[in-house]
Coordinates of C-alpha atoms in Angstrom, one line a residue:
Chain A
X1291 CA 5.9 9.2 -27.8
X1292 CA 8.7 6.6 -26.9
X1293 CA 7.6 3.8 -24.1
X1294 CA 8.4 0.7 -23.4
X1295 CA 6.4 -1.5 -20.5
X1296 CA 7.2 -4.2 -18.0
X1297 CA 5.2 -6.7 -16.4
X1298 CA 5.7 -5.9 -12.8
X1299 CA 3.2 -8.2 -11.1
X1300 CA -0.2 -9.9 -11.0
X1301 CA -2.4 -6.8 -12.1
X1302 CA 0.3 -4.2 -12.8
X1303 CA 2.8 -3.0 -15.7
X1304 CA 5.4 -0.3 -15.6
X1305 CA 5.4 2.2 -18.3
X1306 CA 8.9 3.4 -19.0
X1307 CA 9.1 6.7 -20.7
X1308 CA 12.6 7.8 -20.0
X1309 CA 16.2 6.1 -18.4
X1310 CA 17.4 8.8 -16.1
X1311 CA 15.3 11.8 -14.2
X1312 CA 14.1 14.8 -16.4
X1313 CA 11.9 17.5 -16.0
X1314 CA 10.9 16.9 -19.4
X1315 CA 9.0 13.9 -18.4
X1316 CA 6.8 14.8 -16.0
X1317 CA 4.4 16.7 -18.2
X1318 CA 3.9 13.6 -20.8
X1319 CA 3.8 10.9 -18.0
X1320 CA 1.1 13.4 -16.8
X1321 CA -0.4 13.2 -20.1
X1322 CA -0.6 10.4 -20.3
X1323 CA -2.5 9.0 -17.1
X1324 CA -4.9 11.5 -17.3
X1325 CA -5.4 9.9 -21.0
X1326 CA -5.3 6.2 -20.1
X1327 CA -7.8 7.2 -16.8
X1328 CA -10.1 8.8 -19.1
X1329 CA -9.3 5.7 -21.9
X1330 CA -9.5 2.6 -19.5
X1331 CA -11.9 4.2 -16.6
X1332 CA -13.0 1.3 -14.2
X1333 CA -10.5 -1.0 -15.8
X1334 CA -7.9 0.7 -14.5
X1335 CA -7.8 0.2 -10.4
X1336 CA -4.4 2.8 -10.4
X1337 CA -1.9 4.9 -12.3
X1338 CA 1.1 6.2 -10.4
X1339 CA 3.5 8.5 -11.8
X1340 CA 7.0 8.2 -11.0
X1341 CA 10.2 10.2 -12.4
X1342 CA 10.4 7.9 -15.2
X1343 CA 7.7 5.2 -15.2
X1344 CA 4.1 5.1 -14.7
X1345 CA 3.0 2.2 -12.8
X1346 CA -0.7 1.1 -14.2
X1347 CA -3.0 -1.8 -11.9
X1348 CA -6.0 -3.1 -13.6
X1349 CA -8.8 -5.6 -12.8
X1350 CA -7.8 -9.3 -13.8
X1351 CA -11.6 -10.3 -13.8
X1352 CA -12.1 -7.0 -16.7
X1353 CA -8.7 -7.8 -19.0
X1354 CA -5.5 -9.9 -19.5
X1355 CA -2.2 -8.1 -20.0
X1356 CA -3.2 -8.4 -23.8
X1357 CA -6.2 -7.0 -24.0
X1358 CA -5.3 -4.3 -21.6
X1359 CA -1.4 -3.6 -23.4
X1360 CA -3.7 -3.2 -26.6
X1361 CA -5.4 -0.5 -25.4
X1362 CA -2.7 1.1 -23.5
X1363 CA -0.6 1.4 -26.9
X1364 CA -3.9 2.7 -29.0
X1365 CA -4.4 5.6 -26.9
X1366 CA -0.7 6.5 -25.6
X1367 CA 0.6 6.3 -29.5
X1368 CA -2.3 8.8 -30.3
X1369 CA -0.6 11.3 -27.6
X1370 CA 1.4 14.2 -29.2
X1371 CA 5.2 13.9 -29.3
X1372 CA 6.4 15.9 -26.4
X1373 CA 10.1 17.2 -27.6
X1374 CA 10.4 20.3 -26.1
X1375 CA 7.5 21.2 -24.6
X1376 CA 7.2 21.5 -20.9
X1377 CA 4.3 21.9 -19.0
X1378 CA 2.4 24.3 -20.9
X1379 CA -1.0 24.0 -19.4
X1380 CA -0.9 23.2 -15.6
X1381 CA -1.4 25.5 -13.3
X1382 CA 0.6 26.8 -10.7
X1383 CA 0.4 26.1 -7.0
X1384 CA 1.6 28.9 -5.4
X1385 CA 3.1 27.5 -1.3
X1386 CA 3.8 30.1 0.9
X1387 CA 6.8 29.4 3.4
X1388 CA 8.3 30.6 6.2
X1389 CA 12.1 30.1 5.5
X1390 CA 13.5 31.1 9.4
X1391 CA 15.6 28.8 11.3
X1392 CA 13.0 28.4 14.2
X1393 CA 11.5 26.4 11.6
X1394 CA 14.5 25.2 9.4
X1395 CA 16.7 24.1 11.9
X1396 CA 19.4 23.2 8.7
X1397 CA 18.9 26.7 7.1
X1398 CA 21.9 28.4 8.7
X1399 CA 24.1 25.3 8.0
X1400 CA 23.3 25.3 4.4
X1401 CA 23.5 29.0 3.5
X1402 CA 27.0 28.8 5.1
X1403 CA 27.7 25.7 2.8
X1404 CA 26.9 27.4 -0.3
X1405 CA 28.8 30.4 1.1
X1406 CA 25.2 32.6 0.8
X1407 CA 23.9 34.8 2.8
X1408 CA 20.6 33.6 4.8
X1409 CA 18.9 35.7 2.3
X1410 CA 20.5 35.0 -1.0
X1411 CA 19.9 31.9 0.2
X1412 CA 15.7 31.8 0.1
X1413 CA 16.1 34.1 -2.4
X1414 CA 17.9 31.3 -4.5
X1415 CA 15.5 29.0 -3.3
X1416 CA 12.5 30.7 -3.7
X1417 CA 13.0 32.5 -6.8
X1418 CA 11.9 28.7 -8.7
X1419 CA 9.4 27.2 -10.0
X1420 CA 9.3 23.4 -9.4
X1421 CA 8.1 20.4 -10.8
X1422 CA 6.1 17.7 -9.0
X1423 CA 8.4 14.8 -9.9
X1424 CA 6.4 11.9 -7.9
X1425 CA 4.4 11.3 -4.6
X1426 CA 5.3 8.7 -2.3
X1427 CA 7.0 8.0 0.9
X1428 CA 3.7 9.2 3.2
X1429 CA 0.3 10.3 1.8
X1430 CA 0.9 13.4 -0.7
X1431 CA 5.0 14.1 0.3
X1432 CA 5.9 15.2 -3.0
X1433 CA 9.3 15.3 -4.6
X1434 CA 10.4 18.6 -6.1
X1435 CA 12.7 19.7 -8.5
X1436 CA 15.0 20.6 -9.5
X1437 CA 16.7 22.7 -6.8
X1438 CA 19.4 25.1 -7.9
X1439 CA 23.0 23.2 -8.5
X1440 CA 24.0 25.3 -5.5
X1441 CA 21.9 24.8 -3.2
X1442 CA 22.0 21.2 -3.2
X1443 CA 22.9 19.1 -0.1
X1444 CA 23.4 15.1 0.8
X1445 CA 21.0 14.2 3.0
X1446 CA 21.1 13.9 6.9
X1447 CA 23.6 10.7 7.9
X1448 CA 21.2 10.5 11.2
X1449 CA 17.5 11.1 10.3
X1450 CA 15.5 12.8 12.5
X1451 CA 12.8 10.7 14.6
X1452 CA 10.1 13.5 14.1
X1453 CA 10.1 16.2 11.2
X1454 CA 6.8 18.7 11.8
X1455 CA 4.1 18.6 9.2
X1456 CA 4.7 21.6 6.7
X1457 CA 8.3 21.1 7.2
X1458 CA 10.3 22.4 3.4
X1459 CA 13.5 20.2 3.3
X1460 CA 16.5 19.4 0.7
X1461 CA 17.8 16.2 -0.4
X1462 CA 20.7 16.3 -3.3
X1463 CA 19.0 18.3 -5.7
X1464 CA 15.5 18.1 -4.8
X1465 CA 13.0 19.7 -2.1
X1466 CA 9.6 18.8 -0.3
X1467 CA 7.1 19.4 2.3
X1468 CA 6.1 16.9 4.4
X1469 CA 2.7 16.3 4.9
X1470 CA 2.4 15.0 7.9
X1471 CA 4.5 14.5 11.4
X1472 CA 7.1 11.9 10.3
X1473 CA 11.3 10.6 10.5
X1474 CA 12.6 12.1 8.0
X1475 CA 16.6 12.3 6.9
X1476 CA 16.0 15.6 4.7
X1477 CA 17.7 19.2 5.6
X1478 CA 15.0 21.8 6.8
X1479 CA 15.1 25.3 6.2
X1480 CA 11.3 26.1 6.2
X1481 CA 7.5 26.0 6.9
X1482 CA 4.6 26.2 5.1
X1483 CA 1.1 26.7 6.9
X1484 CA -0.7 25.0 4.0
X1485 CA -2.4 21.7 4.9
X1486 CA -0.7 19.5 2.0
X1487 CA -2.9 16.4 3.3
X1488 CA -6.1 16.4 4.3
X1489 CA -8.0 13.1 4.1
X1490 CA -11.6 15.4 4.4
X1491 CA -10.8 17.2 1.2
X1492 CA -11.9 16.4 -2.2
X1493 CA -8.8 16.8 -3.1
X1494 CA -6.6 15.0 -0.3
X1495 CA -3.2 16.0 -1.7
X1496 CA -2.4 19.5 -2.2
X1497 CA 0.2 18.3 -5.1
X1498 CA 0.5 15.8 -7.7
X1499 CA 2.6 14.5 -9.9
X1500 CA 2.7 16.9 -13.1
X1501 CA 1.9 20.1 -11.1
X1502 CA 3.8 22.5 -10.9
X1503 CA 4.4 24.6 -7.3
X1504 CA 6.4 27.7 -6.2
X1505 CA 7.5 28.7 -3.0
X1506 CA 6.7 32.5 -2.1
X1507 CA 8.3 33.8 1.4
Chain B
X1188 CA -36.5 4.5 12.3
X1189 CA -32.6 4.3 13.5
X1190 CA -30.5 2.3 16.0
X1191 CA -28.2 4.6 16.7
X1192 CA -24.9 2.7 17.5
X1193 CA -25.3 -0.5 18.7
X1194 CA -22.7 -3.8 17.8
X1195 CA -19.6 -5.3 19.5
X1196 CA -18.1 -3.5 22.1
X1197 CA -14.8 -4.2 22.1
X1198 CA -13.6 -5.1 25.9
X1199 CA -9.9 -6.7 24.8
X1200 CA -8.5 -5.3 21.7
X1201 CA -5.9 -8.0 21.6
X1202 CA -2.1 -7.1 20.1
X1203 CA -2.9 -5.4 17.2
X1204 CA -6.9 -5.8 15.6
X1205 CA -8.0 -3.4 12.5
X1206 CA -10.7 -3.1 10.3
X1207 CA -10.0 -4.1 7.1
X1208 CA -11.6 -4.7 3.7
X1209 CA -10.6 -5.3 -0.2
X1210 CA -8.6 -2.5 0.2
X1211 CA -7.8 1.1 -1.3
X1212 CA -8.8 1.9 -5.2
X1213 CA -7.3 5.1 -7.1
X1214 CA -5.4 6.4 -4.7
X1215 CA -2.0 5.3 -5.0
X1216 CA -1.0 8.3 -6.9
X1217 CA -1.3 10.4 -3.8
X1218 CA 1.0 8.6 -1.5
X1219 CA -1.7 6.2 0.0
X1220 CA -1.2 2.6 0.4
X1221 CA -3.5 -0.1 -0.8
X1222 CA -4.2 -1.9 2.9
X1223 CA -6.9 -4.2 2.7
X1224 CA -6.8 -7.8 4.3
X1225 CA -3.6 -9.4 4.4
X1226 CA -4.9 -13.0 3.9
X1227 CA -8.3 -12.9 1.8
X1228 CA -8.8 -16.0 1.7
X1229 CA -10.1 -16.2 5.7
X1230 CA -11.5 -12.9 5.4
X1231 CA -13.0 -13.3 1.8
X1232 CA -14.7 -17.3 3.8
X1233 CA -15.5 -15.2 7.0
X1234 CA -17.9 -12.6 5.1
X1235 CA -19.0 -15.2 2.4
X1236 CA -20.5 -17.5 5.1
X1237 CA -23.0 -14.9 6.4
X1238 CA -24.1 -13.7 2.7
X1239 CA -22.1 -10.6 2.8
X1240 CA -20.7 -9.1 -0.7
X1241 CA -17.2 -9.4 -1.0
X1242 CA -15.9 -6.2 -0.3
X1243 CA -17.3 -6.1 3.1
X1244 CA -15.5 -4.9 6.1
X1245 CA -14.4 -7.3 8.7
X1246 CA -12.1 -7.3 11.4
X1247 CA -8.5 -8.4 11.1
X1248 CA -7.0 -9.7 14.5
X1249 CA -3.6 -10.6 14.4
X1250 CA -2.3 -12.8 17.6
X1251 CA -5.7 -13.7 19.2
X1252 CA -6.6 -13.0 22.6
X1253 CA -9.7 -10.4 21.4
X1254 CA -12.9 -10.1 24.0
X1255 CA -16.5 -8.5 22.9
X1256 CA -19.8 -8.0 24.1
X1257 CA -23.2 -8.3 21.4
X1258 CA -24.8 -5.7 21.8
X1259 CA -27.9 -7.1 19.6
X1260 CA -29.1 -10.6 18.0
X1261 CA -27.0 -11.5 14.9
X1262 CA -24.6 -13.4 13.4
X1263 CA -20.8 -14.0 12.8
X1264 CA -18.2 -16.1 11.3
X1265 CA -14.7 -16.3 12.7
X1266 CA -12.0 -17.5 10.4
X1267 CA -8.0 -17.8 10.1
X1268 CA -5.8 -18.8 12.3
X1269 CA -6.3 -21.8 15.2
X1270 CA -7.7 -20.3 18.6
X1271 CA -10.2 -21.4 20.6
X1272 CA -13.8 -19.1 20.1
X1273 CA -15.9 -19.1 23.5
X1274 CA -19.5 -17.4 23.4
X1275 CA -20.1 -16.9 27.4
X1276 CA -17.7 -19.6 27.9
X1277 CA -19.0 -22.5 25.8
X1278 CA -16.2 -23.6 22.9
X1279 CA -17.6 -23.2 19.0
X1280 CA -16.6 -23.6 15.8
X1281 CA -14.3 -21.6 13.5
X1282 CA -15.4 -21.2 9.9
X1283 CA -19.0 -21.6 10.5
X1284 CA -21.9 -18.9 11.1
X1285 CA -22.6 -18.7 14.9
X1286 CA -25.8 -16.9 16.7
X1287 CA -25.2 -14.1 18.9
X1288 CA -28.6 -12.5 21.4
X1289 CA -27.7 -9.6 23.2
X1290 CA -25.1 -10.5 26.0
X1291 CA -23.1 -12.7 24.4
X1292 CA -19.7 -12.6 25.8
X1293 CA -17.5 -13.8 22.9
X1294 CA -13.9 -14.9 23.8
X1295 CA -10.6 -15.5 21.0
X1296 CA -7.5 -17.3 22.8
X1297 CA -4.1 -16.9 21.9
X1298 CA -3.1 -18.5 18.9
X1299 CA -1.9 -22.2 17.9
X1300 CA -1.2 -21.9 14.8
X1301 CA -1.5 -19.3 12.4
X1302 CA -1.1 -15.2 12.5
X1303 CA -4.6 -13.6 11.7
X1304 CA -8.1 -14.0 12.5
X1305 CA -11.1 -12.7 10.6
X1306 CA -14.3 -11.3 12.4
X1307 CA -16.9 -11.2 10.0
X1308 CA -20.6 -10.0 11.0
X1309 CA -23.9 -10.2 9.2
X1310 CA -24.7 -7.2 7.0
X1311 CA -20.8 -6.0 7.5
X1312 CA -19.4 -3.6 10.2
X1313 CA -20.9 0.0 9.5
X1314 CA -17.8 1.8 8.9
X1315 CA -17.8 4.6 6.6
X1316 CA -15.7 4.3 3.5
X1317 CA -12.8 6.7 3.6
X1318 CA -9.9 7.5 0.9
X1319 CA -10.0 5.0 -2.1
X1320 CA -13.6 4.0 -1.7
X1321 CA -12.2 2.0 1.7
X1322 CA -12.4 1.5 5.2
X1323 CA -8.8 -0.2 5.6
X1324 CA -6.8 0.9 8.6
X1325 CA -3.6 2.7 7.6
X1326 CA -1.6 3.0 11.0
X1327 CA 1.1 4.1 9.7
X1328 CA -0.8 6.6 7.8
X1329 CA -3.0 7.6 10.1
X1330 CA -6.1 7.4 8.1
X1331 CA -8.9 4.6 7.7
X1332 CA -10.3 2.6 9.9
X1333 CA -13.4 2.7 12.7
X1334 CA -12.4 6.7 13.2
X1335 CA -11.0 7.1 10.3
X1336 CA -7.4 7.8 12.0
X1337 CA -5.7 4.6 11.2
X1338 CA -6.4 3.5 15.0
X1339 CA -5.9 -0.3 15.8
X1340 CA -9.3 -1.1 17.9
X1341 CA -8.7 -0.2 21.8
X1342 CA -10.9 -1.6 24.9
X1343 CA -14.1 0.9 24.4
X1344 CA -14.5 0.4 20.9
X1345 CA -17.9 -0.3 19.4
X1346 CA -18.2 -2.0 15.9
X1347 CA -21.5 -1.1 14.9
X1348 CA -23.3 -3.2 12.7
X1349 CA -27.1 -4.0 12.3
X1350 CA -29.3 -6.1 14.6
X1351 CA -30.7 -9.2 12.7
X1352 CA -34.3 -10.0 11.8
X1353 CA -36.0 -12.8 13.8
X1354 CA -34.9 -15.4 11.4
X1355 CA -31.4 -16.5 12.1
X1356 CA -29.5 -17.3 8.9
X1357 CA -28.9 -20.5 8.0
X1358 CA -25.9 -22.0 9.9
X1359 CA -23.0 -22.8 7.4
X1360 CA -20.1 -24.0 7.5
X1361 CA -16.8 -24.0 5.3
X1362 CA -16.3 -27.5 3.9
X1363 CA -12.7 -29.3 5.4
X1364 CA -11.2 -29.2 2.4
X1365 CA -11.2 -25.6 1.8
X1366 CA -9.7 -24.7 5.3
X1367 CA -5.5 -24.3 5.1
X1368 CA -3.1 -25.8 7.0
X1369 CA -1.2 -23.2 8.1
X1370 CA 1.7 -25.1 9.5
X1371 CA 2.2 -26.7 6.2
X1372 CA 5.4 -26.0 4.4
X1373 CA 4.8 -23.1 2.1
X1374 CA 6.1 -22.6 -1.3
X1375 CA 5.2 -18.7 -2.7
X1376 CA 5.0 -18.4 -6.7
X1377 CA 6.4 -15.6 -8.0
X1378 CA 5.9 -13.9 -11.3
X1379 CA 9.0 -12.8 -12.6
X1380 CA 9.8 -9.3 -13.3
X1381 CA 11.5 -7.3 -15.8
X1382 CA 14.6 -5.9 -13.1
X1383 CA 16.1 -10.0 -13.6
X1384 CA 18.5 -9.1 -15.4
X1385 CA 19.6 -7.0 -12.5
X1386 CA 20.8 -10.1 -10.6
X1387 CA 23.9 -13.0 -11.4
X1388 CA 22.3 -16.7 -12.3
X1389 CA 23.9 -18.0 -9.1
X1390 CA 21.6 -15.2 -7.1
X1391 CA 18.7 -16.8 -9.0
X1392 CA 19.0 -20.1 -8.3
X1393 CA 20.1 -19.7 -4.5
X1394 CA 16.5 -17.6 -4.5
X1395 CA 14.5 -20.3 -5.7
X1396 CA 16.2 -23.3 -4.1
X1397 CA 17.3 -22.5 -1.1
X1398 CA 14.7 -22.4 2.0
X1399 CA 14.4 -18.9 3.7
X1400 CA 12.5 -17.8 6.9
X1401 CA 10.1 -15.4 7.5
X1402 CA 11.6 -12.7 10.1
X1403 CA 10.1 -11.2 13.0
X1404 CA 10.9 -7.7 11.9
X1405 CA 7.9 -8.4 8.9
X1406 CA 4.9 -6.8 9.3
X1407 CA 1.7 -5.2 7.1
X1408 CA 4.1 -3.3 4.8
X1409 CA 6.2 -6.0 4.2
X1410 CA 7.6 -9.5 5.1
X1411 CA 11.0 -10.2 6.0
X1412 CA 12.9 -12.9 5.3
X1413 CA 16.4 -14.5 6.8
X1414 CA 18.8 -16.8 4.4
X1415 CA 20.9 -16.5 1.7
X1416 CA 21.7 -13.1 0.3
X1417 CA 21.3 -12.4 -3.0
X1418 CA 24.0 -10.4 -5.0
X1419 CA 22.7 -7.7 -6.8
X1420 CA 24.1 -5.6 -9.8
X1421 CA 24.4 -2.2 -10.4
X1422 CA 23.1 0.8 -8.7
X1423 CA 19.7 1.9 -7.0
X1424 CA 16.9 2.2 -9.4
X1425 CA 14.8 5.9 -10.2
X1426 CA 12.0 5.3 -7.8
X1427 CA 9.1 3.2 -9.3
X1428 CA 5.7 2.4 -8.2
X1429 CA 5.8 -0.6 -6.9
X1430 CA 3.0 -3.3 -7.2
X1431 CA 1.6 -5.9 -4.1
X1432 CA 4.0 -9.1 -3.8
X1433 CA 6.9 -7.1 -5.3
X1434 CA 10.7 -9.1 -3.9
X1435 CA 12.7 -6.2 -3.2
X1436 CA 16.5 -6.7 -2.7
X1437 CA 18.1 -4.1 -0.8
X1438 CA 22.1 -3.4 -0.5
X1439 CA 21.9 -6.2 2.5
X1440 CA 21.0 -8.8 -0.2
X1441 CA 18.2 -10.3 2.3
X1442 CA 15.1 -9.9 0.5
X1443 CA 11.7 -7.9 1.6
X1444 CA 8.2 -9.1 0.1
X1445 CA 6.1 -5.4 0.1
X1446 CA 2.5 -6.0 1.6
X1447 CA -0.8 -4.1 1.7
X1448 CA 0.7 -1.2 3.3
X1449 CA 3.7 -1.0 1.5
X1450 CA 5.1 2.4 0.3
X1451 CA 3.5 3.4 -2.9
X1452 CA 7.1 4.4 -4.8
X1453 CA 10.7 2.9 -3.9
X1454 CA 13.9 2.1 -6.0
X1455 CA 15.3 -1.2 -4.8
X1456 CA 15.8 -3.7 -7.5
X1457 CA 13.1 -6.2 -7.6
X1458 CA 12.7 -9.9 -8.4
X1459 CA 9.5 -10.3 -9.2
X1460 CA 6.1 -10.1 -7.6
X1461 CA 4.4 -13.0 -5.5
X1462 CA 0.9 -14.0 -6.5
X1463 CA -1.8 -13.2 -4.4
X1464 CA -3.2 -16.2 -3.8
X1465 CA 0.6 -16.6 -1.9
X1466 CA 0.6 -14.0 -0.2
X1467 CA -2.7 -15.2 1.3
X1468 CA -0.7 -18.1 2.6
X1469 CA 2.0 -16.4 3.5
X1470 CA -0.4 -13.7 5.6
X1471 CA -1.2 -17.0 8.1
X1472 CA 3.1 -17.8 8.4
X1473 CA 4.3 -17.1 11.9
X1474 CA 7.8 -16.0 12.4
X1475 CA 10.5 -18.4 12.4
X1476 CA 7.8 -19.8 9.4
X1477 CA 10.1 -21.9 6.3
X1478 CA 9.1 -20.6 2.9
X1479 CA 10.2 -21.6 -0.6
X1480 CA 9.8 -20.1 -4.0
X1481 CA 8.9 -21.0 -7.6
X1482 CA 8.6 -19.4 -10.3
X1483 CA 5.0 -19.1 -12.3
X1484 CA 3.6 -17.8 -15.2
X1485 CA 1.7 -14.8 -15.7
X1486 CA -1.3 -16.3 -17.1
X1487 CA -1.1 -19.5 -14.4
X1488 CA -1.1 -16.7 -11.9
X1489 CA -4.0 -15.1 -13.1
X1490 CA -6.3 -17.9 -13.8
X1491 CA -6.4 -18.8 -10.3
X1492 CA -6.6 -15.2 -9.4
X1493 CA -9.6 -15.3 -10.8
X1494 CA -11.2 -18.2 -10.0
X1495 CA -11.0 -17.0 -6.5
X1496 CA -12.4 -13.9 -7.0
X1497 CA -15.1 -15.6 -9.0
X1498 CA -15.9 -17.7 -6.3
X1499 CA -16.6 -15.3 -3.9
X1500 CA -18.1 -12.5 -6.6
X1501 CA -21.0 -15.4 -6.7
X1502 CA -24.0 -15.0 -4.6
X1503 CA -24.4 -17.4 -2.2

């Protein structure tokens, strides 16, 4: 597969696998941690997947960039070419939401936008099956995509000071959950009652990058 | 046999005091900032002096003005920035091992100079390891720390740790020459980063000639600084993962160094990264503080990296 990398500090590199956002990369940048995990084990301190990039810390005491670039290119030029294929294996995370506008305080505003019914509306929204593009912002808030052309919406001018955890907003053409009480500048139309973060699990983060997750009403 | 829950019990939190340690490992990819002591260098001295392993938890105190009660017989080091350190009212000495009995009264003014202190205690504070094999304390998050909910330490508090055998330890203390300056003029190297080309020559040069100052509005996830703003090309970036030290430039053109508890993806253009070892420095810069930067190379950088981590990886 095609890559190019970037110091980006001390202990890190930045994998570039693409120039613009496409659901086409997030199943090879998932590939390919989950390869260079398995590759590099304790050498590696972090992997983060981003839209385009994946962002890789090691331990300066265990390699220098050259030692560790050499093994990064051994095992991600072993990985199969990925034209055309999109996320074959993962599994899907199925996310049940509540789209109402006791809980989606935008919902009415946006259907109206779009010039939908309330219910063509979730149907639109619901009917998809989205991509975990990248984590960030708070502890497992995941960026979704990509949301139907029409349903897509500039975020908030004023952000609000508290968004509830659970919370299913849209931002241009992508949707999220967030994870936990926090400001957020994205338009609400939802809830889900799954806990999407919860520090006690093995598995803190309900999604990750390179999943895949539906909504389901 | 146990002792259940004995240590310091924490009568004046101070401004802002968190249990900190090397920080978070793995766990970036879910959203979780790194955390971890903001200036290693005290923290790394505080621990070392009372034979702990590096990693150890200790308590970061930022602003002073921190009152505890021993609980039990054992020892601690206090590092970092200038107070004054009274045990039941008699002054002793920073960077060194002192002897608690169970009483003690130990008192942290406010500060001269400096930002953080570091509370180290024999055998390390018994805090559980949380997300990313860590006991850092994520406010913002809400996770890590003595409860595991990101809580700075409030009056009530108990740190446990472990009462000390009979023998004290031997008393130690960090050689002069090895204790900063912290109102020394600081210069920050910075390794240069691949979004450069993102900014005109003139922005570079301004950047690493002109003086800037840290701002008031810096904290753990990132420093602040006031002076020239730099011009920068193009649009924002596709959000990136974004590494410790990394120079942000947002539309304002005033630069942002991202901390410990930065966020763990973002799409401002970046400069570069400063080193560590700088940011160490720079942890101990009050607001107001003059800073400077130079550019360094990767493998200058990382040679003295190491030898720090070296240094403290050795036994005592």
């Amino acid at each position: 597969m095609q890559w190019r990398y970037d110091i980006s500090g001390i202990d890190t590199v930045t994998l570039h696998f693409g120039q613009r956002i496409d659901a086409a990369l997030v199943a090879p940048i998932h590939r390919a941690a989950i390869a260079l995990k398995s590759s590099l084990g304790t050498r590696l301190l972090d992997a983060v997947p981003s839209y385009t990039t994946l962002l890789l810390r090691y331990d300066v005491l265990q390699d220098d960039l050259a030692s560790l670039m050499g093994q990064v290119s051994e095992v991600l030029n072993q990985l199969p070419d990925p034209t055309g294929e999109v996320h074959a294996e993962s599994e899907i995370i199925e996310v049940p939401v509540f789209y109402h506008p006791s809980v989606g305080p935008d919902l009415k505003r946006l259907a109206e936008r779009a010039g939908f019914s309330l219910e063509e509306f979730i149907r639109r929204h619901s009917e998809r099956l989205y991509q975990v593009f990248a984590i960030g912002f708070a502890p497992g808030f995941a960026y979704l995509g990509e949301v139907a052309e029409e349903l897509s919406v500039p975020r908030l001018a004023n952000p609000r000071a508290k968004v509830p955890a659970g919370t299913l907003g849209i931002a241009d053409t992508q949707t999220a959950l967030y994870p936990i009480v926090s400001p957020g500048g994205w338009n609400l139309i939802g809830r889900t009652p799954l806990a999407l973060f919860d520090q006690s699990r093995a598995q803190p983060s309900l999604l990750e990058a390179g999943r895949q997750c539906a909504s389901a009403q | 046999m146990t002792h259940s829950k004995l240590g310091l019990l924490i009568e004046k939190p101070g401004f802002l005091s968190l249990i900190q340690d090397a920080g978070r490992r793995g766990v970036m990819h879910l959203g979780l900032a790194t955390g971890g002591a903001m200036d290693r260098h005290a923290w790394a001295w505080a621990n070392y002096l009372l034979g702990n392993c590096f990693g150890a938890a200790a308590l970061e105190i930022t602003f002073g003005q921190v009152e505890f009660v021993s609980q039990l017989n054992t020892s601690i080091a206090i590092t970092g920035a200038e107070v004054t350190v009274t045990v039941n009212g008699a002054s002793q000495p920073l960077w060194a091992t002192l002897s608690l009995k169970a009483g003690d009264r130990v008192v942290l003014s406010a500060l001269r100079a400096g930002l953080r202190s570091y509370l180290a205690v024999a055998g390390g504070f018994s805090v559980a390891a949380g997300l990313g094999n860590s006991c850092a304390t994520l406010h913002r998050e809400k996770t890590g720390g003595l409860h595991g909910d990101g809580q700075p330490l409030k009056a009530g508090d108990l740190l446990p740790c472990e009462s000390q055998s009979q023998n004290p330890p031997l008393q130690r203390q960090v050689p002069v020459d090895w204790i900063p300056d912290y109102r020394e003029a600081l210069i920050l190297d910075v390794i240069m980063g691949a979004q450069i080309e993102r900014f005109p020559s003139s922005s570079l040069e301004c950047f690493f000639t002109q003086p800037y100052t840290l701002s008031s509005q810096s904290d753990r996830m990132g420093a602040r600084l006031n002076g020239p703003a730099l011009e920068v090309f193009g649009e924002r970036l596709i959000s990136e993962g974004i590494s410790l030290g990394a120079v942000q430039v947002p539309a304002n053109g005033l630069p942002i160094i991202l901390l410990n508890d930065r966020q763990t993806i973002g799409g401002y253009p970046k400069l570069g990264a400063v080193t560590p070892r700088s940011l160490d420095a720079l942890a101990q810069r009050q607001p107001g503080s003059q800073l400077q930067f130079r550019p360094v190379a990767l493998y200058e950088a990382q040679r003295h990296e190491k030898a720090f981590l070296n240094f403290f990886n050795k036994p005592l």
